[in-house]
Every structure is written in C-alpha cells, then in structure tokens.
Coordinates of C-alpha atoms and ligand atoms in Angstrom, one line a residue:
X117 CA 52.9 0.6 1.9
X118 CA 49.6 0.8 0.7
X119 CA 48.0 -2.2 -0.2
X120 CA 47.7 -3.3 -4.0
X121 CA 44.6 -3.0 -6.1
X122 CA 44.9 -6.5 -7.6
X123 CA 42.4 -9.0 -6.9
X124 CA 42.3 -12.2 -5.5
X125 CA 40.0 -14.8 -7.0
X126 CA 37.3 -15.7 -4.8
X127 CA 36.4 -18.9 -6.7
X128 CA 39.9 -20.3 -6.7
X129 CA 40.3 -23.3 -5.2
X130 CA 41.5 -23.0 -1.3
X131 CA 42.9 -24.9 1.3
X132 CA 44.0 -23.6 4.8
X133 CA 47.9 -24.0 3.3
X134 CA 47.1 -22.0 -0.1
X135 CA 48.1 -19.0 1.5
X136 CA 51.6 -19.9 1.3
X137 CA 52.1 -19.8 -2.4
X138 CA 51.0 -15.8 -2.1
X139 CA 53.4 -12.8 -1.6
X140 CA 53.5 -12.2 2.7
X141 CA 54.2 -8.9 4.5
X142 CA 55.0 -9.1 8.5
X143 CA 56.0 -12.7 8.0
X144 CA 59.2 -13.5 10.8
X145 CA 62.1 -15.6 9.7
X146 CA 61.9 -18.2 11.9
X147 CA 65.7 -18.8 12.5
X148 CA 64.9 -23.1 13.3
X149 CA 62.9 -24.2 10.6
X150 CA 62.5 -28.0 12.0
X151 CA 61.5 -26.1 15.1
X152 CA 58.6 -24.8 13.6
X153 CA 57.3 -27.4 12.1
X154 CA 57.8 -29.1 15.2
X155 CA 55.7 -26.3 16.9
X156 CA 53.1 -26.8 14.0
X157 CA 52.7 -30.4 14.5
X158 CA 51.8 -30.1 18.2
X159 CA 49.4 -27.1 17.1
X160 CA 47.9 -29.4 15.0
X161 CA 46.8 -32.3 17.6
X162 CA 45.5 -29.5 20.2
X163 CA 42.0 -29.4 20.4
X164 CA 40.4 -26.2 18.7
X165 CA 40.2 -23.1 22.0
X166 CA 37.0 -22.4 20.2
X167 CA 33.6 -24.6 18.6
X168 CA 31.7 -23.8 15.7
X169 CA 28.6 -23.8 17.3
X170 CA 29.9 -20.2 19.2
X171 CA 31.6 -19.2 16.3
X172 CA 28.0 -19.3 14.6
X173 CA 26.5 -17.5 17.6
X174 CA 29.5 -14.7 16.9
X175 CA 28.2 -14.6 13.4
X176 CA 24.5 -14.1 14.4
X177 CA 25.2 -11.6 16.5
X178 CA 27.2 -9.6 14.2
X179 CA 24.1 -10.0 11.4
X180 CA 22.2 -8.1 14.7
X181 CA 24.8 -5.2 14.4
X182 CA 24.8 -4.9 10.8
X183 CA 21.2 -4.8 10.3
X184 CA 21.6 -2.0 12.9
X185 CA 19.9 -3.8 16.2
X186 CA 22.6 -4.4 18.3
X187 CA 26.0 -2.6 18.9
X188 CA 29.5 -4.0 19.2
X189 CA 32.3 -3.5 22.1
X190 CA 35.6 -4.9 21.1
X191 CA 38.2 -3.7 23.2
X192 CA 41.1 -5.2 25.5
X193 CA 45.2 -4.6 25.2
X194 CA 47.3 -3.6 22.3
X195 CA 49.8 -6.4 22.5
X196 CA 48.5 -9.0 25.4
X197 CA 51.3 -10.5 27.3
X198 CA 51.8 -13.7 28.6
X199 CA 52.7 -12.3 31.9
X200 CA 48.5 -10.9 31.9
X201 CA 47.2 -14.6 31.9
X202 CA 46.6 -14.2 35.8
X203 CA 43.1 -13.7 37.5
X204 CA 43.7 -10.0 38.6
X205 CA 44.1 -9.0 34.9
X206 CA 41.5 -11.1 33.6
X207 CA 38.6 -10.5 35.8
X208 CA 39.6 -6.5 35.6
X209 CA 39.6 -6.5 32.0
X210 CA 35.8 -8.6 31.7
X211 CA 34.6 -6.4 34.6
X212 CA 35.5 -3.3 32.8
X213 CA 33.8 -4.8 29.1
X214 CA 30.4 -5.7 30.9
X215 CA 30.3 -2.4 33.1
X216 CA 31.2 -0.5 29.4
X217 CA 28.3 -2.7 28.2
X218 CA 25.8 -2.0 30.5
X219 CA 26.1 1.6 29.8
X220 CA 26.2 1.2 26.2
X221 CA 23.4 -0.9 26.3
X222 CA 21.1 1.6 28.3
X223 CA 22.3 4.5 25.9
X224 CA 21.4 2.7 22.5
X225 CA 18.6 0.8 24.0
X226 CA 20.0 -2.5 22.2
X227 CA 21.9 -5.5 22.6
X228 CA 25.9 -5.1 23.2
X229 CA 28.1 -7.7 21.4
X230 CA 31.0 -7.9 23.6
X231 CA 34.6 -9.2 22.0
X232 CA 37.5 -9.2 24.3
X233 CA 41.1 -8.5 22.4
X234 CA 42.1 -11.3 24.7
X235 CA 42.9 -15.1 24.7
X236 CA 45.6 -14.9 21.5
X237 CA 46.3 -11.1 20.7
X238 CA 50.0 -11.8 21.3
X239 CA 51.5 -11.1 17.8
X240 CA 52.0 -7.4 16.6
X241 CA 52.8 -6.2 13.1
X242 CA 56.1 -3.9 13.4
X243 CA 57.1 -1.3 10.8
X244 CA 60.6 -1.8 11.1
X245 CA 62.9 -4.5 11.8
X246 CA 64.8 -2.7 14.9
X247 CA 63.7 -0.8 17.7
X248 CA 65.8 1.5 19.6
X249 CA 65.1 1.0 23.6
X250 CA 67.4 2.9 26.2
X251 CA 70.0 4.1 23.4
X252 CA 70.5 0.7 22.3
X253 CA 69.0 -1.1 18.5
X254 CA 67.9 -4.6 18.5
X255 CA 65.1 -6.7 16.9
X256 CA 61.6 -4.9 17.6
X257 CA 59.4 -6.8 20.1
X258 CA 57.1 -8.5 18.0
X259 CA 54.7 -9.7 20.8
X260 CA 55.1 -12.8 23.4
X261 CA 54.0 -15.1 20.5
X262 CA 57.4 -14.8 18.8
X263 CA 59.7 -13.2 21.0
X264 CA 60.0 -11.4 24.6
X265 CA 60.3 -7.7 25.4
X266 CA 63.9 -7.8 27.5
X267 CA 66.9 -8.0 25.6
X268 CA 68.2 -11.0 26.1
X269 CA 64.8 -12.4 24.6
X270 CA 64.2 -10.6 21.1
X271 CA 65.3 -13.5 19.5
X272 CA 62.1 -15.2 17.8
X273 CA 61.5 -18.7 19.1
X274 CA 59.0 -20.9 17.5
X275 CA 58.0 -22.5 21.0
X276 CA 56.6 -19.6 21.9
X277 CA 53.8 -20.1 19.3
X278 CA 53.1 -23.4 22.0
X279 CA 53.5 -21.3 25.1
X280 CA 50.8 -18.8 22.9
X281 CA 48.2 -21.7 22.1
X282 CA 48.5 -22.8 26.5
X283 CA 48.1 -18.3 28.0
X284 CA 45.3 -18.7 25.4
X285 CA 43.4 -21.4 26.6
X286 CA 44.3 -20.8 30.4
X287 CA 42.9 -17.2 29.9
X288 CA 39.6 -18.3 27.7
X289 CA 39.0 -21.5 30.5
X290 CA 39.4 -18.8 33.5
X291 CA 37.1 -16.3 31.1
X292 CA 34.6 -19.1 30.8
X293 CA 34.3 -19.9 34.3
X294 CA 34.3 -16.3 35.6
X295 CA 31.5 -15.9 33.3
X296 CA 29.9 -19.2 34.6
X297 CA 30.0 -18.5 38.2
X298 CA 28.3 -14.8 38.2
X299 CA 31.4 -12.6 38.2
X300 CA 29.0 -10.6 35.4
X301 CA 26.3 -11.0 38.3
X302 CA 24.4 -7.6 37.3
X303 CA 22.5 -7.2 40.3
X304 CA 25.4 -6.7 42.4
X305 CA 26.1 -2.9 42.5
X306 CA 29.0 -0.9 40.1
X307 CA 31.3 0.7 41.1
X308 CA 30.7 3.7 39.0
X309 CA 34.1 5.8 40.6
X310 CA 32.9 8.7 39.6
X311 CA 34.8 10.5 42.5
X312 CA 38.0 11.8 39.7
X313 CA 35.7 13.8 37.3
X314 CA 36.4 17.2 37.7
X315 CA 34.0 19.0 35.9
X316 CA 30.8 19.2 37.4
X317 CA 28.5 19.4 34.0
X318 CA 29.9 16.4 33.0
X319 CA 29.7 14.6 37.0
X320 CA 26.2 15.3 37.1
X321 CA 25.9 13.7 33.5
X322 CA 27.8 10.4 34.5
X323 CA 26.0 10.2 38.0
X324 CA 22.7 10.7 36.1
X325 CA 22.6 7.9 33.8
X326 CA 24.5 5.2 36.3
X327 CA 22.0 5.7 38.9
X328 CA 19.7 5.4 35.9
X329 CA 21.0 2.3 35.6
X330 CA 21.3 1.1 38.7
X331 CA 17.4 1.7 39.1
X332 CA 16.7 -0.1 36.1
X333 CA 18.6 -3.2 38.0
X334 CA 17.4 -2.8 41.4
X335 CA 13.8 -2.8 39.6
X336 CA 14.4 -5.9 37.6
X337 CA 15.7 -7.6 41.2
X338 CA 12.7 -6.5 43.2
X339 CA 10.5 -8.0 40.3
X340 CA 12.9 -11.1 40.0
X341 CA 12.7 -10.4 36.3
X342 CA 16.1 -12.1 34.5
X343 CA 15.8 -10.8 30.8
X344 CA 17.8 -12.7 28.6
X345 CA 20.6 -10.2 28.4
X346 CA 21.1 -10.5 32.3
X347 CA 21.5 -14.4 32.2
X348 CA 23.9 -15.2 29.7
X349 CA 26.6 -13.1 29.3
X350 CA 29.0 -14.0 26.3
X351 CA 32.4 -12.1 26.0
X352 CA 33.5 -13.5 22.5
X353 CA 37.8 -13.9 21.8
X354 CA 39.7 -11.8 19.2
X355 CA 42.9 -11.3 18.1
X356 CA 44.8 -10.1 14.9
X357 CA 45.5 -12.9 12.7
X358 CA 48.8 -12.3 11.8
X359 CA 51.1 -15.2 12.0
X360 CA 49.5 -17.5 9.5
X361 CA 51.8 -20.8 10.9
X362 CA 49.8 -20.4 14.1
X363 CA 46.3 -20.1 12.2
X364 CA 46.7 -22.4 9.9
X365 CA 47.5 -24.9 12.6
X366 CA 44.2 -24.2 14.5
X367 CA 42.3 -24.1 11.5
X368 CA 40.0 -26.9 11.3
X369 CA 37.3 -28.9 8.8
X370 CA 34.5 -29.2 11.2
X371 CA 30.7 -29.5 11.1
X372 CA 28.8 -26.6 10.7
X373 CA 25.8 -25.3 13.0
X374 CA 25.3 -22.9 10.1
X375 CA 24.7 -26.0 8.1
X376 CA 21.8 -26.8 10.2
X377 CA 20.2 -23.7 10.6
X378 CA 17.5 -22.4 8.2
X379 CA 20.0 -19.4 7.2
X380 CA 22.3 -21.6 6.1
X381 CA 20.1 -22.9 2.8
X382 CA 20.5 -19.3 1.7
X383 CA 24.4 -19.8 1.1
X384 CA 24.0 -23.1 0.3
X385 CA 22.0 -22.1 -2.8
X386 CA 24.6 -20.0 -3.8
X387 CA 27.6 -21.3 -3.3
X388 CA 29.5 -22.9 -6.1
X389 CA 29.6 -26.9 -6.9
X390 CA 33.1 -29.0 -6.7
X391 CA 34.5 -29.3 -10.5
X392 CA 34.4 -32.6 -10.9
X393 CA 36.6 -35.0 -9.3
X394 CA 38.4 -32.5 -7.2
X395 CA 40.0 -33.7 -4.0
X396 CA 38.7 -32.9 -0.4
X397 CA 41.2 -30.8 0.5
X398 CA 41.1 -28.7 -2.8
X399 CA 37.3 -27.5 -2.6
X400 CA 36.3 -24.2 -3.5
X401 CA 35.5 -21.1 -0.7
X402 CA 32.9 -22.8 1.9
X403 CA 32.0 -25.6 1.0
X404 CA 29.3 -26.0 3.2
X405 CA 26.3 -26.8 1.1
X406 CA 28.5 -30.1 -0.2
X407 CA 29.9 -31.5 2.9
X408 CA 27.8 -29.6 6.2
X409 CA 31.1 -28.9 7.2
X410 CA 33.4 -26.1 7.1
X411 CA 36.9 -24.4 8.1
X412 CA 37.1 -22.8 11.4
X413 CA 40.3 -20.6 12.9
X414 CA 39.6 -22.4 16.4
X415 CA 42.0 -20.3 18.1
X416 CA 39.7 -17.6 18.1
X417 CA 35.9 -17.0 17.6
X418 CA 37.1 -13.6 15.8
X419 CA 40.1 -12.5 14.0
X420 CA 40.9 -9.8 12.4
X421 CA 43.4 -8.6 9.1
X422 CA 45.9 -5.8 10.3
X423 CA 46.4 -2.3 8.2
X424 CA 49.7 -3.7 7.1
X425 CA 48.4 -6.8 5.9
X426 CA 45.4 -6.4 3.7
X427 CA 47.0 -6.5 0.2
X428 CA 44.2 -8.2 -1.7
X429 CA 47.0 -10.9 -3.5
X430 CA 48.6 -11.5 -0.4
X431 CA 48.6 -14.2 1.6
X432 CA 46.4 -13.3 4.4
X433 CA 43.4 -12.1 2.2
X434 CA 44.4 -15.8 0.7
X435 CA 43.9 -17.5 4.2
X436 CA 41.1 -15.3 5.3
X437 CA 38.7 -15.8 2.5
X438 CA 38.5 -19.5 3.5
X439 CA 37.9 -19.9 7.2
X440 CA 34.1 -19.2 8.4
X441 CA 34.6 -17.2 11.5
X442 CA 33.2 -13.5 11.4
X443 CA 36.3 -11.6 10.3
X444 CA 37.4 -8.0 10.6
X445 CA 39.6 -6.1 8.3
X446 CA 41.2 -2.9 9.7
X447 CA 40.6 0.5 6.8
X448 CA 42.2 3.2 6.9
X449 CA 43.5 6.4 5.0
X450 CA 46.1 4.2 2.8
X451 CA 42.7 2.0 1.6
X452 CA 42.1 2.7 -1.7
X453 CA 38.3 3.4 -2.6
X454 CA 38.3 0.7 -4.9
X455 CA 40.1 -1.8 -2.8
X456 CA 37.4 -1.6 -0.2
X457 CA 35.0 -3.4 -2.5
X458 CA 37.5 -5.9 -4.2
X459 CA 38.2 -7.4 -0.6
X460 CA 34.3 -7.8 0.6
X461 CA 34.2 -9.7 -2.6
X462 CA 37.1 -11.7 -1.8
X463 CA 36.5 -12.5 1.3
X464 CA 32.7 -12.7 1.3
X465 CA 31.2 -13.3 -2.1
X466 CA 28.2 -15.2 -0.6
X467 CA 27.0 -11.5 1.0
X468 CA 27.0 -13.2 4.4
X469 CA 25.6 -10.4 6.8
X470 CA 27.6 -9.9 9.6
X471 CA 30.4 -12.0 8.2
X472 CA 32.7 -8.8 7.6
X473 CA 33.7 -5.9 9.9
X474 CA 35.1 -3.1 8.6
X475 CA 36.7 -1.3 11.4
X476 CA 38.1 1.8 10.4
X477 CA 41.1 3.9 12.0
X478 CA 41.8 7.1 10.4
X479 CA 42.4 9.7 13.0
X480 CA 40.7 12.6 14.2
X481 CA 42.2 15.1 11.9
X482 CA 41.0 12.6 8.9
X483 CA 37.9 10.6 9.2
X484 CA 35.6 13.5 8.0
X485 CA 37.2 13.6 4.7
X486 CA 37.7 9.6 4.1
X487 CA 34.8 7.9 6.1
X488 CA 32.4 9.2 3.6
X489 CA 33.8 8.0 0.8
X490 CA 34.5 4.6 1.9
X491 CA 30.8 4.3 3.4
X492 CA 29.4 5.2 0.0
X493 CA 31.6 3.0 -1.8
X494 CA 30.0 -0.3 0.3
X495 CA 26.6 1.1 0.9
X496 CA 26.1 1.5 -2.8
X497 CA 27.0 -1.4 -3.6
X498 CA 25.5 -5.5 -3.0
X499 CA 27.4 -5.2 0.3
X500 CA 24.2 -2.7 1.8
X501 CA 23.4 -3.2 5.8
X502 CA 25.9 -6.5 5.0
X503 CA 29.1 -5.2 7.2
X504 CA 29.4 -4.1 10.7
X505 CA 31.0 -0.4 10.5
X506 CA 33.2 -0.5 14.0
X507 CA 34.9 2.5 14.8
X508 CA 38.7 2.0 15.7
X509 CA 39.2 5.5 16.8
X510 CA 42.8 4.2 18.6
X511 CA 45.3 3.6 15.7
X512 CA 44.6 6.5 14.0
X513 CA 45.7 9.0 17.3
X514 CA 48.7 7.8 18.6
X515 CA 51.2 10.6 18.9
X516 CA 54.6 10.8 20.1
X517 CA 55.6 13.3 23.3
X518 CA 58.7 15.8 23.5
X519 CA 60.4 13.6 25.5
X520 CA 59.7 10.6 23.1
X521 CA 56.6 8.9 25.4
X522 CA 54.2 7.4 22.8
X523 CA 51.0 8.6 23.5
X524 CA 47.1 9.1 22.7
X525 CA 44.8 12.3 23.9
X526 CA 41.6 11.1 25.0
X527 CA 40.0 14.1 23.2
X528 CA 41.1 13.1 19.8
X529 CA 39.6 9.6 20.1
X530 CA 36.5 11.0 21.7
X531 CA 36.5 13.2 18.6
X532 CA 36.9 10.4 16.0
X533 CA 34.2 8.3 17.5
X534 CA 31.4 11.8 17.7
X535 CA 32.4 12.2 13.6
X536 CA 32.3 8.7 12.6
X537 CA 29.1 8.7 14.3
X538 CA 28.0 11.8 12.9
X539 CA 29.0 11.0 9.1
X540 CA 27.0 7.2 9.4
X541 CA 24.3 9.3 10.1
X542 CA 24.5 11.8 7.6
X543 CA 25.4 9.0 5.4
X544 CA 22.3 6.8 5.8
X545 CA 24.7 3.7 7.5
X546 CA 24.9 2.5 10.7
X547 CA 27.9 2.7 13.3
X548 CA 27.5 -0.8 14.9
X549 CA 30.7 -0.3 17.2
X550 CA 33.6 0.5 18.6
X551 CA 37.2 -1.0 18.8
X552 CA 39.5 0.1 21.7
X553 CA 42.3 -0.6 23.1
X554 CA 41.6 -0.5 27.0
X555 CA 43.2 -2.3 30.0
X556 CA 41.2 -2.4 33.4
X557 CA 44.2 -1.2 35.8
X558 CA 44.9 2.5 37.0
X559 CA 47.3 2.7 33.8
X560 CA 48.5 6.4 32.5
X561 CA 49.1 5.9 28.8
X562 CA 46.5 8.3 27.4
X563 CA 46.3 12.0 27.8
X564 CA 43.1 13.7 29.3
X565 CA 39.7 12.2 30.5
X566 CA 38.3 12.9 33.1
X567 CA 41.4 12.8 35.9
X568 CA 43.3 15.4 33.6
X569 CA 45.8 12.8 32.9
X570 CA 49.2 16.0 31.8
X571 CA 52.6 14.8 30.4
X572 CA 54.0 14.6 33.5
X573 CA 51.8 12.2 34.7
X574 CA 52.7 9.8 32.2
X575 CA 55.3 8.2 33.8
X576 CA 53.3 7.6 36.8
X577 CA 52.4 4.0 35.4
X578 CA 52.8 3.2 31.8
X579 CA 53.3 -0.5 31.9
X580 CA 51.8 -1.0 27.6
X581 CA 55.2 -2.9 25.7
X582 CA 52.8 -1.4 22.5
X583 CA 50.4 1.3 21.8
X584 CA 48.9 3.2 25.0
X585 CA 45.9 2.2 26.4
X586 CA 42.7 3.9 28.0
X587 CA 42.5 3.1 31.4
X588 CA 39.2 2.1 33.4
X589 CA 38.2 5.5 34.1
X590 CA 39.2 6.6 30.6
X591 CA 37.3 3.7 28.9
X592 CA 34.5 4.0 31.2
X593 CA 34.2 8.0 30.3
X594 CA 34.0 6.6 27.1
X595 CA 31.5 4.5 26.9
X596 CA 29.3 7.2 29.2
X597 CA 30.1 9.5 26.2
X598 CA 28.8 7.3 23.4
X599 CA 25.7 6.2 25.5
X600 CA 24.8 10.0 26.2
X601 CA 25.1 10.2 22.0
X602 CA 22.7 7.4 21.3
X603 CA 20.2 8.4 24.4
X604 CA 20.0 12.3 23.2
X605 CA 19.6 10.6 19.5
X606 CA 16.8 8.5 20.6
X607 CA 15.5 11.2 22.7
X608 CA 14.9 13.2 19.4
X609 CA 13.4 11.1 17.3
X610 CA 16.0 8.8 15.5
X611 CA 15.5 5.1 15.7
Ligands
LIG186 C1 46.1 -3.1 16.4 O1 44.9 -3.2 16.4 O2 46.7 -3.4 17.4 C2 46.8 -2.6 15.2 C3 48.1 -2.9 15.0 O3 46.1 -1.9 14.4 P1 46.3 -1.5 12.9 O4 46.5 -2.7 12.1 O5 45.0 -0.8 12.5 O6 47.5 -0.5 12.8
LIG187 CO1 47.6 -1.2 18.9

C-alpha cells in the first residue's frame, strides 16, 4: 500500500519507545509476550555492537558522498542467515566489497564508502502472511531473526531476536579482525577471474583497467607509498530496521563525538531548547546541543526504512527521526512526490548532510519516468547536495521464471544503474552509490553477466531463502561497468 501523505511532527517530543503509540505495518505477533520482554531485557544489558565515535565517522563519510566527493558501495545478502556467520562467508563477502571498491575507486577517481548488508540483516518484510513452498502453505519465512526457513521452524520465537544480537556480533568481531590483520592487504594481487567473460570487447575492457590497477598498486609498493585509503580500510554494518523491539533495545543515550567536533555547533545552533521542565527521557529530536549526548541504534552503524515501511505517521518514521545514525529510506514508484519531502523533514529537519540516503528502486522499465521527478522535488528544495542518491537497481527487477524460479537479469539492473546515472546528470544531482544485493560464492540466482548465466542454469546453485543475488563474477562485472562509466565521464571533461 502506498504510504500515507500525513506528516509526522518533527518537534514532538521522542523517546526511543514513542514509536509504539503510532500505527505499525510488518509488525509480527509475537505469540509469548513475557518471552519477549524477556528477550528485550537481555537486549537491553548487551553492550551496543557499534560506538558513536564510528557511527560519526559513517556520517562524515556520507557528507563526502553527498557533496559528490566520494561514492558509496552498500551491498551484501538479501536475508543474511545465521547459518553465514562462519569465516568462509565472511571473508568472501568483504573480499568481494574491497575488490568492488578498488575498481570503483579507480573509475570515479574518489573515495568508496563501503557498507556491508551484514552483521543484523536477518529480518525481512513479507507481503503476505503465508507462503506456499513444495505445494504446501505455511507462515512465510520472515528471516532467522524471527523464525527459520524449514517447516518445522516458521513458528516466530522471540529468542531468536537473542540468537540475532550474538551471529551479529560474532560476524562484526570476525569482520573487525579480518580487517585488522591485512585480509584487505591491497598489495597482494586480485584475482580478477576474468577467464568466464565471453565476449572479447568487453575481456579486453575488464583486463584493461585491472591491470590498470594492479600497476597503480605495484607502483605505490615499489615507492612504499601507503596513501590513506590503503591503510585503513573500514567496511561499515547495515541492515533494514524493521523489527522495532530489537532496535529499540540497542538503542542507546550516549555521548556524542559529533558533540565535540566543530560541525556539531552548526546543529547545535539550531536545534530546539527543552520546554521547560520536561523530563530526560521526553526531550525533543537530538538533543545534543543540551546534554552532548545523543541516541544511537548500536546494533548497527546504518540502518535503513524498507518500501513497506515508510508511512510518514507510522511507527518507524516515529523511531527513525530520533536515533543519530546516518539512515536510509528505500523510494520507489509507490512514493508520492510530495511524501519525499515531508520525510526529509521528519527525519532530518536540522539539514544534516549526509544524515539521509535516499536509495531508490524502481526498475528498469520505470526509473526514467520517476527518478526525475523525485530528484527535482529534493534538489529544489533546502534538502540541495544534503542526501546521498544510492541507486538500488535490485528490488525494482526481480521477476518470476516459467517454472516459478524467482529471478533477476543482470541486464535490467545494469540498465537501471546506466539511467539513474544518466538522469543525475542530466538533472544537475549526483549519484553517490549503489545498493546491491551480492553474495561472494559461485551462486546462480541472476540471469546473464558475463558467464551467460540461461534458465536452466538456475538450478545449478541457488542457495538465496529471499531475493536472488549477483554472484562474485556478476557483482564484479558490475562494478567494472560503473567504473568504465565514471572513467569515460572523467575522460571527457565532467568533474
Ligand atoms: C531489501 O532491501 O531487501 C528490501 C526488502 O527492499 P525494499 O524494501 O526496497 O523492497
Ligand atoms: Co531483497
């Protein structure tokens, strides 16, 4: 349904609980209600997965992409699974990020902002109650947060909102030390694997610009030169916020770097003073300038609001507008022009650069004739060069085979990514990223690419429990694609 056009009050007061006196969509019916708050309880004495101090660092970053000086990569499964918390999946899925990053980096010439979909995307938003798997109905799977995929599990069981907080934080300690211990070592050789690409225009295109890169490295080795992009490399968490239990339990009053930092006075200038006599825990939106301190999501240094859950008087527009992380709302053809506006203002009156990202999802067939009119309706408006325009071009492409096998052609996403990209230029705004859903095993959920993937070869080894995913090879292709975009761009004269 599409969202409604009534708005929510930005200066009302908010705590991280007002959210449940709104209207909810996607919101399970816990069958064990002294369960869940028993769940809660222990989600509320876990230390936060995430500290301010990197959700500020997010933020920065994503000022960098709005203001058009750095791009964002966002990508990893559609529903993670408990079962992918292991170091095989892990390492494959960063490996495949950084490599994507490298080549986007030497295509734009600018800093990549890398988010995994990892470390908490384990709830999914369902249109319908029931699903109908081998001939038989039962409740849809609605991710390993609240229930499991076999039969015998679709019950939903509040535990598993536990079990969700522990795969979260064994997958972001194993991300951190991976990171820490030089598995994003850029001076050890890619494997670029370009063996699979049939065409030879397009071979000679790939092999040109990774043994571009790859020159560029071995130079900056010889040299011993370490830019800073080479030494610290930050893969930032994401995942949608859906179940509002779960992220109102993680959701913590904590001092703020932004606070300290000279940025900070900006929004502190502006932001609204306490009535008078109004309790702590009853403050207006941020009330950093009073306190230094502020609410962060901890369970995630980015989270975003699904299409399905954007209705601006609803409760997660109601919890989003309070928390400080950089946040992403997900637009798409059933956003109304108008509504577009009326949530940047709801969820960042302050103007925050960077704050919001607007990643949109139309489809191929669609963005030319609704991109346009939703870019105009920001651009012109106090929310100029303020949002990060991500490109989704996933969601709006899935399709379903003859024999039922739900899909995505790797064309059609291409497609939506080369208009979006087209339109921001013709409109004047920046595309600052893309949003994918990727995985870093030999999977065959998408159609086409560079192996050809047919049909037939579906079956070969579709392992997603949710949407299809690209593959290496397929996400790879695509971030080859993009860079080429940018370079030939550069190459004639656009900054
Ligand atoms: C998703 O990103 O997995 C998703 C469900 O997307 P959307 O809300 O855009 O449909
Ligand atoms: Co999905």
């Amino acid at each position: 349904m599409a969202p409604s056009s009534q708005q929510s009050s930005s200066t009302a007061a908010w705590t991280p609980a007002t959210w449940r006196s709104k209207p909810i969509k996607q919101s399970p019916a816990y069958p064990d209600e002294s369960k869940l708050q028993k769940a809660v309880k222990e989600l509320n004495r876990m230390p936060p997965l995430v500290h301010p101090t990197e959700i500020a660092a997010l933020k920065a970053n994503l000022r960098d992409v709005a203001q058009g000086n750095a791009f964002l990569l966002q990508g990893g499964d559609c529903a993670e699974l408990f079962d992918y918390c292991e170091q095989d999946a892990i390492e494959s899925k960063i490996k495949l990020l950084l490599q994507m990053s490298v080549v986007l980096i030497w295509g734009t010439n600018k800093r990549v902002v890398r988010i995994g979909r990892m470390a908490g995307q384990y709830a999914k938003p369902r249109s319908s109650p029931t699903e109908v798997v081998n001939g038989k109905e039962m409740p849809s799977f609605r991710g390993d947060i609240l229930n499991g995929y076999h039969e015998d599990e679709r019950e939903i069981d509040p535990n598993r909102l536990l079990k969700a907080y522990h795969h979260s934080a064994a997958t972001l300690n194993f991300m951190r030390s991976a990171l820490a211990s030089g598995i994003a070592d850029l001076h050890r050789p890619f494997d670029w694997g370009l063996g699979h690409v049939r065409d030879p225009g397009l071979k000679e295109k790939y092999s040109t610009i990774a043994s571009s890169i790859q020159q560029t490295l071995r130079f900056l080795q010889v040299i011993n030169a370490r830019p800073e992009e080479l030494q610290t490399v930050d893969i930032y968490t994401s995942h949608e916020g859906l179940l509002l239990e779960y992220e109102q339990a993680l959701t913590r009053l904590l001092d703020s770097p932004e606070a300290r930092s000279p940025a900070a006075s900006r929004f502190a200038s502006r932001a609204p003073s306490p009535p008078p006599g109004e309790a702590d825990d009853t403050l207006p939106v941020r009330n950093l300038a009073i306190h230094g301190q502020d609410y962060y999501d901890t369970s995630a240094h980015f989270l975003w609001i699904g299409d399905r859950t954007r209705q601006l008087d609803h409760a997660h527009v109601e919890f989003f507008r309070g928390i400080a992380n950089p946040i992403g709302v997900k637009v798409g053809p059933t956003t109304p022009v108008d509504d577009l506006l009326a949530l940047l203002r709801a969820l960042n009156p302050q103007c925050e650069p960077g704050k919001i990202t607007l990643i949109t999802r139309y489809g191929a067939g669609k963005v030319a004739d609704l991109l346009p009119k939703h870019i105009r309706a920001v651009e012109d408006s106090e929310y100029r060069r303020c949002v990060v325009w991500q490109c989704d071009p996933m969601h709006g492409n899935t399709l379903s085979t003859e024999a039922g096998i739900k899909t995505r052609r790797f064309n059609d996403i291409y497609k939506e990514l080369q208009e979006s990209l087209r339109i921001h230029k013709e409109q004047g705004s920046y595309l600052g990223g893309m949003h994918l859903e990727l995985t870093g095993d030999a999977v065959t959920e998408c159609l086409g690419g560079s192996e050809g993937l047919a049909e037939d070869d579906l079956s070969t080894n579709y392992t997603s429990f949710c949407d299809p995913r690209l593959n290496e090879k397929q996400a790879l292709e695509l971030a080859f694609l993009v860079a080429d975009h940018f370079s030939q761009e550069g190459k004639t004269g656009r900054k």
